[in-house]
Coordinates of C-alpha atoms in Angstrom, one line a residue:
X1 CA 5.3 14.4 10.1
X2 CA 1.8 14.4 8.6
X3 CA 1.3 12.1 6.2
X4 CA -2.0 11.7 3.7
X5 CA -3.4 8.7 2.4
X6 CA -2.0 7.7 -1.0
X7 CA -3.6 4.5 -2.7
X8 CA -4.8 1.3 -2.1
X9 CA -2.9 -2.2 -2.4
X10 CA -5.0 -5.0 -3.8
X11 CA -2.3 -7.9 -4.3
X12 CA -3.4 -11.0 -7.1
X13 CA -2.2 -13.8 -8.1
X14 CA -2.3 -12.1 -11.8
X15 CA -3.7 -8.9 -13.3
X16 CA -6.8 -10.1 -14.9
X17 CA -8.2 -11.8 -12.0
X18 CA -7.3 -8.3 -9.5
X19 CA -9.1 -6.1 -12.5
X20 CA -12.3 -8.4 -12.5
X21 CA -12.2 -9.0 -8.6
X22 CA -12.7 -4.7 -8.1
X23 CA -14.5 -4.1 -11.6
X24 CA -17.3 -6.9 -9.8
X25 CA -17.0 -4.7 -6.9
X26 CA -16.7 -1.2 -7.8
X27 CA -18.3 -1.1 -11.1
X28 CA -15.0 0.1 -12.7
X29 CA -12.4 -1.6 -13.7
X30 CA -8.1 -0.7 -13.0
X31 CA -6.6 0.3 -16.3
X32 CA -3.3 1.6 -18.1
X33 CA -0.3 0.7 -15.1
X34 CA 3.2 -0.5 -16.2
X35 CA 5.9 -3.1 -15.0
X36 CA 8.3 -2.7 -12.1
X37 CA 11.2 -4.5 -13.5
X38 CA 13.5 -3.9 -9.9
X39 CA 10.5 -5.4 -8.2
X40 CA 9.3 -8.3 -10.9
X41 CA 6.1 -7.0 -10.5
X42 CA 3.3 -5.1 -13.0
X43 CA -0.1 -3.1 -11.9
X44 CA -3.0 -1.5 -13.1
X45 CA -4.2 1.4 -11.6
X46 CA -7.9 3.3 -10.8
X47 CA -8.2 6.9 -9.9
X48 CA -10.7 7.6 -7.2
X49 CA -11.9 11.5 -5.4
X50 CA -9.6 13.2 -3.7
X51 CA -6.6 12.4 -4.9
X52 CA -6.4 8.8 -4.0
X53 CA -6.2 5.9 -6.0
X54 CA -6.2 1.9 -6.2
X55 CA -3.7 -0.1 -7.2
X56 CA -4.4 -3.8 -8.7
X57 CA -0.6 -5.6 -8.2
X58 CA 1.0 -9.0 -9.4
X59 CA 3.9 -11.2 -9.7
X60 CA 5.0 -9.9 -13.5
X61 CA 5.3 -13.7 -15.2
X62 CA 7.1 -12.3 -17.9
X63 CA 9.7 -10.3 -15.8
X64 CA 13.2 -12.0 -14.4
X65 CA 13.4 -12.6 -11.0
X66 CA 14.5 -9.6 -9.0
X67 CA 17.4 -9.6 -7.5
X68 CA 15.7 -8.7 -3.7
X69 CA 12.5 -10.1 -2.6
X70 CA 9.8 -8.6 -4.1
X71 CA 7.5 -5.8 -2.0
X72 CA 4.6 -6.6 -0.1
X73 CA 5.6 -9.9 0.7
X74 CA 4.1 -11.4 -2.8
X75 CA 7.2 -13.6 -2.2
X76 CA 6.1 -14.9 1.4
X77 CA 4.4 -18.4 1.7
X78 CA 1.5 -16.8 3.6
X79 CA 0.7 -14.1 1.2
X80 CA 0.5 -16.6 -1.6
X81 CA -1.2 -18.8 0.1
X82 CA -3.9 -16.4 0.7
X83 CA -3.7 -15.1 -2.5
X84 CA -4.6 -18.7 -4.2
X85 CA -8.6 -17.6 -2.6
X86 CA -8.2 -14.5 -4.6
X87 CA -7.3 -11.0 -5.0
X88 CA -8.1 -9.1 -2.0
X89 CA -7.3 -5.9 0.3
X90 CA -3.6 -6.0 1.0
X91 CA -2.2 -2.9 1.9
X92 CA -2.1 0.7 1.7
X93 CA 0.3 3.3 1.2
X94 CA 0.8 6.5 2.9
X95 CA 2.2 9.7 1.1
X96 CA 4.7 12.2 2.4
X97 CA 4.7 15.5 1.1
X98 CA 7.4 18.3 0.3
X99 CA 9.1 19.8 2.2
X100 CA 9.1 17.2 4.2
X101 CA 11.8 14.5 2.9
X102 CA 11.4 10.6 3.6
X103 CA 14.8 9.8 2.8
X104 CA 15.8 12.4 5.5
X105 CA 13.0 11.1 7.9
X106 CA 13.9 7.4 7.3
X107 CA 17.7 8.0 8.0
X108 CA 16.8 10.0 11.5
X109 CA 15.1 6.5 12.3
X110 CA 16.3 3.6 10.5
X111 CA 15.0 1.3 13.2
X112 CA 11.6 2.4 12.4
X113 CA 11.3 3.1 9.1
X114 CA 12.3 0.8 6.4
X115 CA 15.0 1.9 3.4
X116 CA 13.5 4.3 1.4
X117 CA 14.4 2.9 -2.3
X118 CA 14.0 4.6 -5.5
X119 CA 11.6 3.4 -8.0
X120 CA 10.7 4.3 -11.6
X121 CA 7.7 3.7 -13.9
X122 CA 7.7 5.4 -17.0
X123 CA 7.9 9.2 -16.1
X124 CA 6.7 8.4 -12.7
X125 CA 9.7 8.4 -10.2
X126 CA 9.2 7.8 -5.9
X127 CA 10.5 6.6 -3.2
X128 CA 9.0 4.1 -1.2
X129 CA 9.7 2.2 2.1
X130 CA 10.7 -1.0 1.5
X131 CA 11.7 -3.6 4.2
X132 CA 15.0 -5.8 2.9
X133 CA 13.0 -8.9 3.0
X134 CA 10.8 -7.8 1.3
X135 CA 7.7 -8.5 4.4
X136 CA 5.5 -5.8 5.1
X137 CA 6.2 -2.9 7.3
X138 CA 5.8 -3.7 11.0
X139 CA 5.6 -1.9 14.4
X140 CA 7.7 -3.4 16.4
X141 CA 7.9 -3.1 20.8
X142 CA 9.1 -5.3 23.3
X143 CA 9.6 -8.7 21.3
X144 CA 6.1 -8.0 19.6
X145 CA 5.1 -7.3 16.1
X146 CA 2.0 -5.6 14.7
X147 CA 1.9 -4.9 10.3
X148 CA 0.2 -7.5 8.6
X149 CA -0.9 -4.8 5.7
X150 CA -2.6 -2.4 8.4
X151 CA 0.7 0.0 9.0
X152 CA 1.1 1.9 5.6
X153 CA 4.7 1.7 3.7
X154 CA 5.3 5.3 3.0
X155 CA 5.6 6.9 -0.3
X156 CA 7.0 10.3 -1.7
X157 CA 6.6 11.1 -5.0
X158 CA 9.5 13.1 -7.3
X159 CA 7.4 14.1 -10.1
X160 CA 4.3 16.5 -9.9
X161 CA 2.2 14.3 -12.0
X162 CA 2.1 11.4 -9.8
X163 CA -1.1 9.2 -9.7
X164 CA -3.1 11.0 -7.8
X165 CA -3.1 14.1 -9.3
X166 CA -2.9 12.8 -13.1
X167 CA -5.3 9.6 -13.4
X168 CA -8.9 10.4 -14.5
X169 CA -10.9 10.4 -11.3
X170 CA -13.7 8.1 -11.7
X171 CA -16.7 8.5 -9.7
X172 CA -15.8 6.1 -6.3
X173 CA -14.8 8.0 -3.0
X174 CA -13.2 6.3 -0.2
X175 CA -15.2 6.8 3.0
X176 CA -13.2 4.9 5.5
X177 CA -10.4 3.1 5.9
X178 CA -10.4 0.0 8.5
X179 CA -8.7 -3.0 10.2
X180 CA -8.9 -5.3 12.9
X181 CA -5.7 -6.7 14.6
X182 CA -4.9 -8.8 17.5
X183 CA -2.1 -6.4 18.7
X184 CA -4.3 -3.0 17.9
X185 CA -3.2 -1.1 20.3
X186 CA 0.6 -2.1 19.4
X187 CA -0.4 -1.2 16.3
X188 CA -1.6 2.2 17.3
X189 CA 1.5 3.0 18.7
X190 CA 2.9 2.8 15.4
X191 CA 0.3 5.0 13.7
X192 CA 0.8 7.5 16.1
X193 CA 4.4 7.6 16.1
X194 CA 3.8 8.1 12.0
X195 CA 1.3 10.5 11.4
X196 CA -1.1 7.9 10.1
X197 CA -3.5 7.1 13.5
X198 CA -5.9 9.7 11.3
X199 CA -6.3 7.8 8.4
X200 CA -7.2 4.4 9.9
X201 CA -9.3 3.0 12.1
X202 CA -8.1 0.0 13.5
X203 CA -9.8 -2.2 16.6
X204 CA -8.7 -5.1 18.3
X205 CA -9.9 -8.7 17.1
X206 CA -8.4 -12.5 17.5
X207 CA -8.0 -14.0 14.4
X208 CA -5.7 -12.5 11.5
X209 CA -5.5 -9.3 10.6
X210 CA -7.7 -7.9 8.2
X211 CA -8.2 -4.5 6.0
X212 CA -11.5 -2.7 4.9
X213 CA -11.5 0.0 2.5
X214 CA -15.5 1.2 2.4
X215 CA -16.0 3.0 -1.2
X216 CA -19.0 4.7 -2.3
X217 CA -19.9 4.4 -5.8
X218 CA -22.5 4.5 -8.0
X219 CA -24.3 1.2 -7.0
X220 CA -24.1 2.6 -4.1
X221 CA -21.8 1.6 -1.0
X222 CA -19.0 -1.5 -1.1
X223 CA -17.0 -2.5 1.1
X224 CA -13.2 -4.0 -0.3
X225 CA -11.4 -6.7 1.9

């Protein structure tokens, strides 16, 4: 199944401090967004070329707690612990197009892909793998793991105004998309096996994982980790 690159996840401790973290970056700052009341969470978003956007994304502090851990692990120690340094590069989302169905797709291969839950925003309406606790998506072989942000959770949208097509694109186009990982080529395994080894680059490097989007805009090139 091909899949195309969605968005960007840029995970904060709160909104304000994501917007001015990639306004100080990009020259632009994430706008507009709503509340996720299943997930306790609230975003702002930030249109970009091509059809891809960015997504700023917090613990809502005036939402109840859901009753399921929150997505991309903003309820596991080490994410918060890394979010107390600041908002930074979490994740990305890859986006699978009709006719292909990932409901269908994740059912086939429940050991592989994560539920595919139902989500609503407004008039927006997706579906969107997320693991049951919560974590991040992970490739997983021989008693080995490889995720940590760098495999995408996939996305399908049910509405033909969905992000990418209906936010103002502002003048920022993602050139590349990168990562290092100590398991990279468990990691490409996974990519391949999805339809996403296109859309990153990852390469193998001790120490934790990290993600690089590099974004051309009009102070020229940046680089968000």
């Amino acid at each position: 199944m091909k899949l195309v690159l969605d968005h960007l996840v840029v995970a904060a401790a709160d909104l304000d401090s994501g917007t001015r973290h990639v306004a100080d970056l990009l020259g632009i700052a994430p706008a507009g967004g709503g509340a996720h009341p299943r997930m306790g969470t609230h975003n702002r978003v930030l249109g970009m070329a091509g059809g891809v956007y960015l997504e700023v994304i917090a613990i809502d502090p005036d939402a109840p707690a859901p009753q399921r851990p929150r997505w991309f692990g903003l309820d596991q120690p080490a994410l918060r612990a890394r979010l107390a340094d600041g908002p930074f590069l979490a994740h990305w989302a890859a986006r699978v197009a009709a006719p292909d169905d990932l409901s269908d797709w994740q059912a086939r291969h429940p050991d592989r892909i994560a539920p595919a839950i139902p989500m609503t925003r407004g008039d927006l309406r997706w579906r969107l793998t997320v693991p049951d606790d919560g974590s991040l998506p992970a490739w997983r072989e021989d008693g080995q793991a490889a995720g940590a942000g760098l495999l995408p959770t996939l996305i399908q949208w049910d509405v033909e105004a969905y992000p990418g097509v209906s936010l103002p694109r502002q003048p920022l186009t993602l050139l590349s998309l990168t990562g290092t990982h100590p398991r990279a080529a468990l990691l490409h395994q996974g990519l391949a096996w999805l339809g996403a080894d296109q859309l990153i680059t990852v390469e193998q490097a001790d120490g934790p994982p990290r993600l690089a989007a590099t974004i051309d805009t009009a102070q020229g090139t940046r680089t968000l980790t």
